[in-house]
Tab-separated table of C-alpha atoms and ligand atoms in Angstrom:
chain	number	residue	atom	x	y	z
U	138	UNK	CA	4.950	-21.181	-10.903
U	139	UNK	CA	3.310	-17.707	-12.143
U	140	UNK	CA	3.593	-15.151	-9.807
U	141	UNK	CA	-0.102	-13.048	-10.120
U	142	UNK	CA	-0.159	-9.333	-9.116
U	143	UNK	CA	-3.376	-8.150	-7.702
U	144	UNK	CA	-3.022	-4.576	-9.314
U	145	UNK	CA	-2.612	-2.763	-12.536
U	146	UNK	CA	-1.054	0.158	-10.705
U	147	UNK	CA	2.351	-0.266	-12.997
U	148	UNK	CA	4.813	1.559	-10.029
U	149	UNK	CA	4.037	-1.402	-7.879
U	150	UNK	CA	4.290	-3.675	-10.897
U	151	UNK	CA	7.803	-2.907	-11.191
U	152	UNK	CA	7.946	-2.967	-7.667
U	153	UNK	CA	7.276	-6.511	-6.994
U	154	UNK	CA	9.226	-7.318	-9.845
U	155	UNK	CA	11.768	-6.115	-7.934
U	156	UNK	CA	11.824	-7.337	-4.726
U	157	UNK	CA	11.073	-10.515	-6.458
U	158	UNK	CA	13.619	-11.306	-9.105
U	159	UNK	CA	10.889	-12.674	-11.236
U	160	UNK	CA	8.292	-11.928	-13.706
U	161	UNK	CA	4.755	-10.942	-12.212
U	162	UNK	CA	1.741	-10.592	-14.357
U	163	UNK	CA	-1.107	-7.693	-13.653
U	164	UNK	CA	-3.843	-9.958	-12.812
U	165	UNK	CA	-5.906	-8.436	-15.487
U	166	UNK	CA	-3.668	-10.107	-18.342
U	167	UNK	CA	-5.080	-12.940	-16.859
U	168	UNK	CA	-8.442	-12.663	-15.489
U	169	UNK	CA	-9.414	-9.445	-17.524
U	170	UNK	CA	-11.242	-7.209	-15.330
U	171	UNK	CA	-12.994	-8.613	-12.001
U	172	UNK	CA	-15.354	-7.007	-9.495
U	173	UNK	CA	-13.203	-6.955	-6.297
U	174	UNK	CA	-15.167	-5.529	-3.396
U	175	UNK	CA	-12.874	-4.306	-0.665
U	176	UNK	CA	-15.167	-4.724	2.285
U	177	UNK	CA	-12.739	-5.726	5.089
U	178	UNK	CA	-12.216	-3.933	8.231
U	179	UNK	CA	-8.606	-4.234	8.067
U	180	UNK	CA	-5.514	-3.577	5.345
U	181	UNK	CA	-5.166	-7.574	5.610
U	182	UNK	CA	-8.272	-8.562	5.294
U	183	UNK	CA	-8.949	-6.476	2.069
U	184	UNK	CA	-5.638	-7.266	0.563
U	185	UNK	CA	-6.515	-10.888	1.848
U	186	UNK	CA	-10.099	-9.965	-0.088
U	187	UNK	CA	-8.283	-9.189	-3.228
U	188	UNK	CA	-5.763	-12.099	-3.546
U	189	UNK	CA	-8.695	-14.695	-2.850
U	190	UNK	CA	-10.687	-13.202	-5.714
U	191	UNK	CA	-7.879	-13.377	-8.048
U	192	UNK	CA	-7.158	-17.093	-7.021
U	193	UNK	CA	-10.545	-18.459	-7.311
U	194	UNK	CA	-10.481	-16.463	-10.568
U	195	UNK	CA	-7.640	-18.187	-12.028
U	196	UNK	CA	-7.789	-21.469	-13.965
U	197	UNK	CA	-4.033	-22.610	-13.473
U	198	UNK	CA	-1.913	-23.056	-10.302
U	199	UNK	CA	-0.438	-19.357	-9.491
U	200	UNK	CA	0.759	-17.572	-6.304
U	201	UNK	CA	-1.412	-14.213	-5.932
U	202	UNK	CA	-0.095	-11.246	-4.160
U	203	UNK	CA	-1.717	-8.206	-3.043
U	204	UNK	CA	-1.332	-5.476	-0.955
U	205	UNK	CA	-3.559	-2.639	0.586
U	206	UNK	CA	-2.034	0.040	2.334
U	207	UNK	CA	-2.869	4.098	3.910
U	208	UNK	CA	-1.935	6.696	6.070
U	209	UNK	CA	-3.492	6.776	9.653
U	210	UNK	CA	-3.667	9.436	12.406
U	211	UNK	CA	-4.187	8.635	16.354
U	212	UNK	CA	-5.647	11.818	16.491
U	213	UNK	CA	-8.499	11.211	13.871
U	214	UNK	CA	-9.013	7.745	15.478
U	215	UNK	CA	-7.330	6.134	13.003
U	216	UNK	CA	-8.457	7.435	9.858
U	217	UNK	CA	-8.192	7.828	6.797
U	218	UNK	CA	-6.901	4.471	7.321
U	219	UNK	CA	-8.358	1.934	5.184
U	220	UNK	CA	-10.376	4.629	3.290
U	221	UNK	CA	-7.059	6.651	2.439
U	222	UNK	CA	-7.747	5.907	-1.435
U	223	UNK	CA	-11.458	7.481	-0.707
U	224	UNK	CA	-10.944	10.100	1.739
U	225	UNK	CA	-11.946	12.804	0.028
U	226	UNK	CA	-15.395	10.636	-1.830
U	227	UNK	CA	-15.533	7.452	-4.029
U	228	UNK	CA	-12.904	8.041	-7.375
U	229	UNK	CA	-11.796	11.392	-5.559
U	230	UNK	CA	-7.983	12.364	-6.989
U	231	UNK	CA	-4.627	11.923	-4.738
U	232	UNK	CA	-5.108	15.716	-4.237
U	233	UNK	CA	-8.388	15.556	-3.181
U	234	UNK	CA	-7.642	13.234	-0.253
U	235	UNK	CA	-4.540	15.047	0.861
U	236	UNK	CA	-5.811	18.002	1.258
U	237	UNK	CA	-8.366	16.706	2.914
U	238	UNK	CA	-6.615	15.792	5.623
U	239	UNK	CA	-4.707	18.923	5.841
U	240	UNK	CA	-7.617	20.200	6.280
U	241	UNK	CA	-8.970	18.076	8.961
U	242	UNK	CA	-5.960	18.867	10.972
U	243	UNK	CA	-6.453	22.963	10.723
U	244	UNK	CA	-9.862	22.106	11.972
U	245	UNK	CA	-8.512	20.441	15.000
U	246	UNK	CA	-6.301	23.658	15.029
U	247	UNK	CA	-3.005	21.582	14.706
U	248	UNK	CA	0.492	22.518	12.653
U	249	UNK	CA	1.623	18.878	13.265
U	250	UNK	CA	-0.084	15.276	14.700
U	251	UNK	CA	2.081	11.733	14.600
U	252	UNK	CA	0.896	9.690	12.083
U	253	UNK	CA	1.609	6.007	10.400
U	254	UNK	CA	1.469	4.879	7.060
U	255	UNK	CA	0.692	0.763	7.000
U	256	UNK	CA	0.792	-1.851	4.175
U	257	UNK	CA	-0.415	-5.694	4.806
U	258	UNK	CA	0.688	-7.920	1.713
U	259	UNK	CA	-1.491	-11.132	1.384
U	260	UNK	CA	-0.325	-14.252	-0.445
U	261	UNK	CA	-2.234	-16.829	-1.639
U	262	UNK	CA	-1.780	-20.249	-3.081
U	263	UNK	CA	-2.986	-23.665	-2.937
U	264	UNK	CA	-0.334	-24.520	-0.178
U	265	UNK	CA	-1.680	-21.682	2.151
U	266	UNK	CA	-2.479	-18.107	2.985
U	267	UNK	CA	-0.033	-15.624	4.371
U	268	UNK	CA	0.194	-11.768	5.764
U	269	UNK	CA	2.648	-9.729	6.363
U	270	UNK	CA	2.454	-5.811	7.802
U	271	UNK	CA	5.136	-3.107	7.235
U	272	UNK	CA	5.196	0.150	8.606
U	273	UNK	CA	6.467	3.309	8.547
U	274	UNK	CA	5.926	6.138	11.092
U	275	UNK	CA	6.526	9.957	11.079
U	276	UNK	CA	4.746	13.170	11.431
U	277	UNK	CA	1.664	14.810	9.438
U	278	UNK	CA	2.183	18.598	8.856
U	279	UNK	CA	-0.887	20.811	7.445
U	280	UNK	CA	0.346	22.015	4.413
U	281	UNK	CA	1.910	19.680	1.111
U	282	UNK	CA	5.578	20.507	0.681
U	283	UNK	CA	7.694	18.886	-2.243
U	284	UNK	CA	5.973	16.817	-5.241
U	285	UNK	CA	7.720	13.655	-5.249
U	286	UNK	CA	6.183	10.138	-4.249
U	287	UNK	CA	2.298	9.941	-4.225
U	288	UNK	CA	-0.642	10.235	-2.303
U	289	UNK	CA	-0.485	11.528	1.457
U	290	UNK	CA	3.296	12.488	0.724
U	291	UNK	CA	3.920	15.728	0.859
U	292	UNK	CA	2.348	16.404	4.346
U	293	UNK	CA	4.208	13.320	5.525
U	294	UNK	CA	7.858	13.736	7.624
U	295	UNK	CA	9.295	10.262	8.401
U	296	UNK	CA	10.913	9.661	11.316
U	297	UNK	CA	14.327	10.763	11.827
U	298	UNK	CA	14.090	13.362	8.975
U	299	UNK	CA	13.130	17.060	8.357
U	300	UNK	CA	11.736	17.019	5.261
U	301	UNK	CA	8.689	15.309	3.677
U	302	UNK	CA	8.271	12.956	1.439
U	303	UNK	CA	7.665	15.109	-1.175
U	304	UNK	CA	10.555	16.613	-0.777
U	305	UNK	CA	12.845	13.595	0.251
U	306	UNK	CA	14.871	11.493	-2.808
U	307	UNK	CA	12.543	8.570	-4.026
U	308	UNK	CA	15.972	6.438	-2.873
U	309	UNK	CA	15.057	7.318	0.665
U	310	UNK	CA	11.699	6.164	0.829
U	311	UNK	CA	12.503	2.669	-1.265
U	312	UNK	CA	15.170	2.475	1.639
U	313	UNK	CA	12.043	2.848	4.973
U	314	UNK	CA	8.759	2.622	2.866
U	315	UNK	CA	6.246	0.167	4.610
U	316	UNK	CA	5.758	-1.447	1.551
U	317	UNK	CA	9.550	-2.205	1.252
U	318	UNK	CA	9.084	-3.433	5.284
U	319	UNK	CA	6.162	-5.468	4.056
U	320	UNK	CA	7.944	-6.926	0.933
U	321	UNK	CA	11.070	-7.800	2.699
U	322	UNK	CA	8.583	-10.323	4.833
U	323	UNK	CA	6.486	-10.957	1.827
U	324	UNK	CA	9.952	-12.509	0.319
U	325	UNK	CA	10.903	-15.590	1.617
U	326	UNK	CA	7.038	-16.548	1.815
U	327	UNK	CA	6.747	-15.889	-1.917
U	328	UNK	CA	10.405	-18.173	-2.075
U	329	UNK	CA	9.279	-20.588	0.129
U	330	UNK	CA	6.017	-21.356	-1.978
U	331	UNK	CA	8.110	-21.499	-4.994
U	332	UNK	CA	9.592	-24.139	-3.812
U	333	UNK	CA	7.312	-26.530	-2.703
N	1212	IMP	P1	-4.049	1.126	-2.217
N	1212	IMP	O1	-3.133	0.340	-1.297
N	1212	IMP	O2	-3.602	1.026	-3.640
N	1212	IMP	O3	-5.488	0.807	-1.965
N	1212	IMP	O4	-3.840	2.662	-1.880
N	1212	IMP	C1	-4.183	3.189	-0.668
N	1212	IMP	C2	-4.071	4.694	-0.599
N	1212	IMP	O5	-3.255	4.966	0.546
N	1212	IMP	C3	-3.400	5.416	-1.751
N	1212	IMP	O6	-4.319	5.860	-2.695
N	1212	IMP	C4	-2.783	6.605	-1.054
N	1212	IMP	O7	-3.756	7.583	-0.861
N	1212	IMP	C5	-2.413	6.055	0.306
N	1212	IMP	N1	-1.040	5.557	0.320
N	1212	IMP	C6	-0.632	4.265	0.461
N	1212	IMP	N2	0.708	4.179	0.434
N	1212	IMP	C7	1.145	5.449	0.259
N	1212	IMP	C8	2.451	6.013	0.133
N	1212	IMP	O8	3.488	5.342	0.139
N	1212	IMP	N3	2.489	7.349	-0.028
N	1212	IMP	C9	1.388	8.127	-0.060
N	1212	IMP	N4	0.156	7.661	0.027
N	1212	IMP	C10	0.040	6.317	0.203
């Protein structure tokens, strides 16, 4: 059975390739571009959002995977949470957002805050719905150190470590990532409904 990605973002194509020993298509090659509005309140329920779309969009039996993921602070209440891709404004860059939140935390007058980053996976298929959560928690610094990973990383210091992830190797991150938690669950689910 096809295994349908619900992204075009080609890191996490390779990714999920990955983690799952099999070819996944970009949903796009499929479907060519679709209007997904990510309105839920939660990382599942927009990744649950996005894999429903793509399901009801396809005209053959396929398992659809997608994930939705950020970077949240207690001390914000939670944000940018769900809105880390749009921190900063609608289309704003990676840059944008992180310094952002550097920003936000010299406002609150702080050098460091804990903070979590969180990705839900959804599946979906005509035998069911699944999703899974991964997480990884750490400390947010105010300034960006290092330029490796993406997003929120440089002012991110996982637990258990002293430097960000900017400046850690990519190895280490594939090793505690919450999307590497989340995919680990995602797994067997995906295996399981290949089976059936
Ligand atoms: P999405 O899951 O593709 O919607 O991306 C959510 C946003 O969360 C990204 O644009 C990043 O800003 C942030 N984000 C999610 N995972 C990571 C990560 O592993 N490192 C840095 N930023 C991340």
């Amino acid at each position: 059975m096809k295994l349908v990605l619900a992204t075009g973002n080609r890191g996490k194509v390779r990714e999920f390739r990955e983690m799952c020993e099999a070819e996944v298509i970009p949903y796009k090659e499929l479907t060519g571009e679709l209007e997904i509005v990510e309105d839920g309140e939660s990382f599942a329920q927009n990744a649950l959002i996005k894999a429903r779309t793509i399901f009801e969009a396809l005209d053959e039996e396929a398992i659809v995977i997608a994930d939705d993921s950020g970077i949240s602070l207690p001390i914000l209440d939670g944000a940018p949470g769900i809105y880390s891709a749009r921190y900063a404004g609608e289309g704003a860059s990676d840059k944008e957002n992180l310094y952002k939140l550097i920003d936000a935390l010299k406002t609150k007058g702080l050098r460091e805050t804990p903070a979590y980053y969180t990705a839900a996976i959804a599946v979906v298929s005509s035998k069911g719905e699944y999703v899974v959560h991964g997480w990884m928690h750490g400390t947010a610094i105010d300034e960006a150190r290092g330029d490796k990973g993406f997003g929120y990383d440089p002012m991110f210091i996982p637990e258990g470590y002293a430097l960000t992830l900017g400046e850690l190797d990519d190895a280490v991150k594939k090793a505690i990532s919450h999307r590497a938690k989340a995919m680990a669950l995602a797994k067997p689910i995906i295996e399981m409904l290949q089976r059936k």
